[in-house]
């Protein structure tokens, strides 16, 4: 049957869903509505290779216009301002109407903003999209001292890039460790040391009391009365799911759009995928919301299958990475619910991994190493957590013993 | 076909089944794999970012990049999963007297 399928949100989850639907359904109309005037593109390089001029805008697009044309996937740049779920309609601010039979919401997430005095609102920069990355890249050219507010993935990746551009970088983090929301302290401390070795200043446990603008620079007053002088301010303090459009509708929201393991929301024929979805994970038996490359892709694909009528449960094990300097950090599974930690390796040149176990079963792992050194073992861990495997701890802790055997039949 | 392009990699027992080794020759670097049905070779570096696939995971006929989980078919070099989108170059392999050789062009 020929349906109208609309994908609201032109990011990674949206494009992967669209292509998956087309693979399973050659007839239906598929239309992606994107707010940015750009085809879907990769975001991870924005804070790294794009700032460092190692990748250009053209390198970032997932698929070309030709691919979308060939697969008969429409892409429109439009901003939807109202949703009528009952009558299956979307409206623009000019009251143009889009009808759908099935709707996928993949609106992603947006940056949390600092609460600042009016005169400073345009002085703090954020990085989520290509436009913002271009702005930062351009503006830092003639700046020297850069302050980054927030010691999470994005802040530290920018800190790493700007350090490589010979900037004097200070990172201010309110918590008592870097990347505290998801990364175990053992690995966070190793990352901190690398930043210090490269000359970045890391300030933990401090809050900003006040930012004072002085001609071309700023003074940042911290809650211990210390003062930091800086030429440029960037903030990366987390994100929230983009759900404003749905706040006064029947769509069930709870830290994003509540979705089951089939990407279905509380409203029939409405699906959600990617950052915006707080989905039920059968393995963890609870809802989780993830913001990662792998999740956006795989959740989009899963939603695409379900929309096309191929009932598919989403059971993907969380996996994420961050690249800072020449290091690659990876995390898989759940690392905050454990009763035992096992360490593998003690030198980041060969990779250091911490495994997190509960009731002897591996729940997750987090590792750091020179590019590529922890990837295989982290990947194997993903597979082990999928199967609730009980593993010989000796093998986990001895870097001379390969983990490959653990997943071979 | 000139015989001199066949370069000796090492003995067949230097690679475990469903695994790989790195092989460097002059200024080039390769991965040589032992799959269930034989030996295969590809370029060593991932086509997505400059990281060596020697630390990747071999599963069936696929090699997964250790950095960002791009996946390639080892036999054809085809990029199967993003972020990898450019295929990996493959090389002919032969085994002679328990020694592995790859043909470098």
PDB file of N, CA and C in Angstrom, chain A residues 16 49 55 293 297 319 321 323 328 330 371-373 375-376 379-380 383 402 405 408-409, chain B residues 16-20 48-49 51 54-57 59-60 64 66-69 81-83:
ATOM      1  N   UNK A  16      18.880   7.741   7.920  1.00  0.00           N
ATOM      2  CA  UNK A  16      19.007   6.276   7.945  1.00  0.00           C
ATOM      3  C   UNK A  16      17.644   5.601   7.960  1.00  0.00           C
ATOM      4  N   UNK A  49      38.087  17.324  13.333  1.00  0.00           N
ATOM      5  CA  UNK A  49      38.749  17.531  12.034  1.00  0.00           C
ATOM      6  C   UNK A  49      38.257  18.769  11.284  1.00  0.00           C
ATOM      7  N   UNK A  55      38.990  18.291   7.574  1.00  0.00           N
ATOM      8  CA  UNK A  55      37.797  17.907   6.819  1.00  0.00           C
ATOM      9  C   UNK A  55      37.031  19.160   6.452  1.00  0.00           C
ATOM     10  N   UNK A 293      26.470   8.782  17.875  1.00  0.00           N
ATOM     11  CA  UNK A 293      26.497   8.510  16.435  1.00  0.00           C
ATOM     12  C   UNK A 293      25.897   7.142  16.121  1.00  0.00           C
ATOM     13  N   UNK A 297      22.229   6.304  14.148  1.00  0.00           N
ATOM     14  CA  UNK A 297      22.184   5.478  12.944  1.00  0.00           C
ATOM     15  C   UNK A 297      21.311   4.228  13.151  1.00  0.00           C
ATOM     16  N   UNK A 319      27.032   2.374  22.636  1.00  0.00           N
ATOM     17  CA  UNK A 319      28.466   2.491  22.358  1.00  0.00           C
ATOM     18  C   UNK A 319      28.738   3.923  21.925  1.00  0.00           C
ATOM     19  N   UNK A 321      32.043   7.071  21.377  1.00  0.00           N
ATOM     20  CA  UNK A 321      33.474   7.357  21.386  1.00  0.00           C
ATOM     21  C   UNK A 321      33.704   8.848  21.459  1.00  0.00           C
ATOM     22  N   UNK A 323      37.231  11.415  20.424  1.00  0.00           N
ATOM     23  CA  UNK A 323      38.637  11.507  20.027  1.00  0.00           C
ATOM     24  C   UNK A 323      39.206  12.821  20.541  1.00  0.00           C
ATOM     25  N   UNK A 328      41.744   7.851  21.625  1.00  0.00           N
ATOM     26  CA  UNK A 328      40.385   7.442  21.312  1.00  0.00           C
ATOM     27  C   UNK A 328      39.791   6.817  22.580  1.00  0.00           C
ATOM     28  N   UNK A 330      36.460   5.076  24.353  1.00  0.00           N
ATOM     29  CA  UNK A 330      35.233   4.371  23.980  1.00  0.00           C
ATOM     30  C   UNK A 330      34.529   3.844  25.225  1.00  0.00           C
ATOM     31  N   UNK A 371      44.850   5.914  19.272  1.00  0.00           N
ATOM     32  CA  UNK A 371      43.817   5.550  18.304  1.00  0.00           C
ATOM     33  C   UNK A 371      43.757   4.064  17.996  1.00  0.00           C
ATOM     34  N   UNK A 372      42.623   3.481  18.244  1.00  0.00           N
ATOM     35  CA  UNK A 372      42.388   2.098  17.839  1.00  0.00           C
ATOM     36  C   UNK A 372      42.729   1.039  18.867  1.00  0.00           C
ATOM     37  N   UNK A 373      43.484   1.396  19.902  1.00  0.00           N
ATOM     38  CA  UNK A 373      44.005   0.355  20.788  1.00  0.00           C
ATOM     39  C   UNK A 373      42.951  -0.315  21.675  1.00  0.00           C
ATOM     40  N   UNK A 375      39.554  -0.460  20.766  1.00  0.00           N
ATOM     41  CA  UNK A 375      38.331  -0.726  20.000  1.00  0.00           C
ATOM     42  C   UNK A 375      37.896  -2.177  19.978  1.00  0.00           C
ATOM     43  N   UNK A 376      38.858  -3.066  19.712  1.00  0.00           N
ATOM     44  CA  UNK A 376      38.470  -4.473  19.586  1.00  0.00           C
ATOM     45  C   UNK A 376      37.904  -5.006  20.904  1.00  0.00           C
ATOM     46  N   UNK A 379      34.519  -3.627  21.618  1.00  0.00           N
ATOM     47  CA  UNK A 379      33.512  -4.242  20.749  1.00  0.00           C
ATOM     48  C   UNK A 379      33.143  -5.643  21.251  1.00  0.00           C
ATOM     49  N   UNK A 380      34.179  -6.374  21.673  1.00  0.00           N
ATOM     50  CA  UNK A 380      33.927  -7.721  22.199  1.00  0.00           C
ATOM     51  C   UNK A 380      33.069  -7.611  23.467  1.00  0.00           C
ATOM     52  N   UNK A 383      29.473  -7.350  22.746  1.00  0.00           N
ATOM     53  CA  UNK A 383      28.879  -8.652  22.425  1.00  0.00           C
ATOM     54  C   UNK A 383      28.668  -9.492  23.685  1.00  0.00           C
ATOM     55  N   UNK A 402      44.183 -12.543  24.479  1.00  0.00           N
ATOM     56  CA  UNK A 402      43.201 -11.916  23.590  1.00  0.00           C
ATOM     57  C   UNK A 402      41.780 -12.278  24.018  1.00  0.00           C
ATOM     58  N   UNK A 405      38.580 -15.057  21.823  1.00  0.00           N
ATOM     59  CA  UNK A 405      38.077 -16.408  22.090  1.00  0.00           C
ATOM     60  C   UNK A 405      36.747 -16.382  22.843  1.00  0.00           C
ATOM     61  N   UNK A 408      33.940 -16.449  20.364  1.00  0.00           N
ATOM     62  CA  UNK A 408      33.879 -17.469  19.318  1.00  0.00           C
ATOM     63  C   UNK A 408      33.031 -18.644  19.777  1.00  0.00           C
ATOM     64  N   UNK A 409      32.336 -19.222  18.767  1.00  0.00           N
ATOM     65  CA  UNK A 409      31.417 -20.314  19.162  1.00  0.00           C
ATOM     66  C   UNK A 409      32.221 -21.563  19.517  1.00  0.00           C
TER      67      UNK A 409
ATOM     68  N   UNK B  16      46.082 -16.679  13.871  1.00  0.00           N
ATOM     69  CA  UNK B  16      45.054 -17.572  14.397  1.00  0.00           C
ATOM     70  C   UNK B  16      43.820 -17.484  13.507  1.00  0.00           C
ATOM     71  N   UNK B  17      42.997 -18.509  13.565  1.00  0.00           N
ATOM     72  CA  UNK B  17      41.772 -18.482  12.760  1.00  0.00           C
ATOM     73  C   UNK B  17      40.847 -17.354  13.228  1.00  0.00           C
ATOM     74  N   UNK B  18      40.166 -16.720  12.265  1.00  0.00           N
ATOM     75  CA  UNK B  18      39.310 -15.554  12.518  1.00  0.00           C
ATOM     76  C   UNK B  18      40.095 -14.438  13.186  1.00  0.00           C
ATOM     77  N   UNK B  19      41.294 -14.213  12.654  1.00  0.00           N
ATOM     78  CA  UNK B  19      42.123 -13.137  13.199  1.00  0.00           C
ATOM     79  C   UNK B  19      42.976 -12.556  12.076  1.00  0.00           C
ATOM     80  N   UNK B  20      43.833 -11.604  12.445  1.00  0.00           N
ATOM     81  CA  UNK B  20      44.646 -10.943  11.426  1.00  0.00           C
ATOM     82  C   UNK B  20      45.992 -10.548  12.008  1.00  0.00           C
ATOM     83  N   UNK B  48      38.319   5.502   6.414  1.00  0.00           N
ATOM     84  CA  UNK B  48      37.589   6.608   7.030  1.00  0.00           C
ATOM     85  C   UNK B  48      38.533   7.572   7.730  1.00  0.00           C
ATOM     86  N   UNK B  49      39.325   7.069   8.647  1.00  0.00           N
ATOM     87  CA  UNK B  49      40.317   7.913   9.300  1.00  0.00           C
ATOM     88  C   UNK B  49      41.607   7.131   9.447  1.00  0.00           C
ATOM     89  N   UNK B  51      43.630   5.157  10.869  1.00  0.00           N
ATOM     90  CA  UNK B  51      43.872   4.236  11.972  1.00  0.00           C
ATOM     91  C   UNK B  51      44.085   2.857  11.368  1.00  0.00           C
ATOM     92  N   UNK B  54      44.724  -3.300  12.175  1.00  0.00           N
ATOM     93  CA  UNK B  54      45.295  -4.446  12.900  1.00  0.00           C
ATOM     94  C   UNK B  54      44.652  -4.619  14.276  1.00  0.00           C
ATOM     95  N   UNK B  55      44.137  -3.530  14.837  1.00  0.00           N
ATOM     96  CA  UNK B  55      43.502  -3.624  16.150  1.00  0.00           C
ATOM     97  C   UNK B  55      41.991  -3.843  16.038  1.00  0.00           C
ATOM     98  N   UNK B  56      41.518  -4.089  14.831  1.00  0.00           N
ATOM     99  CA  UNK B  56      40.079  -4.286  14.626  1.00  0.00           C
ATOM    100  C   UNK B  56      39.650  -5.709  14.929  1.00  0.00           C
ATOM    101  N   UNK B  57      38.360  -5.913  14.878  1.00  0.00           N
ATOM    102  CA  UNK B  57      37.794  -7.233  15.197  1.00  0.00           C
ATOM    103  C   UNK B  57      37.352  -7.936  13.913  1.00  0.00           C
ATOM    104  N   UNK B  59      35.150 -10.733  12.265  1.00  0.00           N
ATOM    105  CA  UNK B  59      33.982 -11.578  12.537  1.00  0.00           C
ATOM    106  C   UNK B  59      33.498 -12.136  11.212  1.00  0.00           C
ATOM    107  N   UNK B  60      33.480 -13.429  11.081  1.00  0.00           N
ATOM    108  CA  UNK B  60      33.134 -14.077   9.814  1.00  0.00           C
ATOM    109  C   UNK B  60      34.006 -13.492   8.707  1.00  0.00           C
ATOM    110  N   UNK B  64      36.114  -5.023  11.409  1.00  0.00           N
ATOM    111  CA  UNK B  64      35.493  -3.821  11.952  1.00  0.00           C
ATOM    112  C   UNK B  64      36.586  -2.905  12.473  1.00  0.00           C
ATOM    113  N   UNK B  66      38.648  -0.452  14.635  1.00  0.00           N
ATOM    114  CA  UNK B  66      38.631  -0.319  16.094  1.00  0.00           C
ATOM    115  C   UNK B  66      38.288   1.082  16.576  1.00  0.00           C
ATOM    116  N   UNK B  67      38.294   2.057  15.682  1.00  0.00           N
ATOM    117  CA  UNK B  67      38.106   3.430  16.160  1.00  0.00           C
ATOM    118  C   UNK B  67      36.636   3.852  16.110  1.00  0.00           C
ATOM    119  N   UNK B  68      35.998   3.653  14.955  1.00  0.00           N
ATOM    120  CA  UNK B  68      34.622   4.141  14.818  1.00  0.00           C
ATOM    121  C   UNK B  68      33.665   3.078  14.289  1.00  0.00           C
ATOM    122  N   UNK B  69      34.114   1.822  14.298  1.00  0.00           N
ATOM    123  CA  UNK B  69      33.262   0.685  13.932  1.00  0.00           C
ATOM    124  C   UNK B  69      32.763   0.688  12.496  1.00  0.00           C
ATOM    125  N   UNK B  81      29.456  -0.640   6.450  1.00  0.00           N
ATOM    126  CA  UNK B  81      28.735   0.101   7.482  1.00  0.00           C
ATOM    127  C   UNK B  81      29.435   1.425   7.764  1.00  0.00           C
ATOM    128  N   UNK B  82      28.653   2.521   7.865  1.00  0.00           N
ATOM    129  CA  UNK B  82      29.249   3.812   8.162  1.00  0.00           C
ATOM    130  C   UNK B  82      29.919   3.801   9.528  1.00  0.00           C
ATOM    131  N   UNK B  83      30.853   4.702   9.813  1.00  0.00           N
ATOM    132  CA  UNK B  83      31.219   5.828   8.969  1.00  0.00           C
ATOM    133  C   UNK B  83      32.080   5.480   7.763  1.00  0.00           C
TER     134      UNK B  83
END
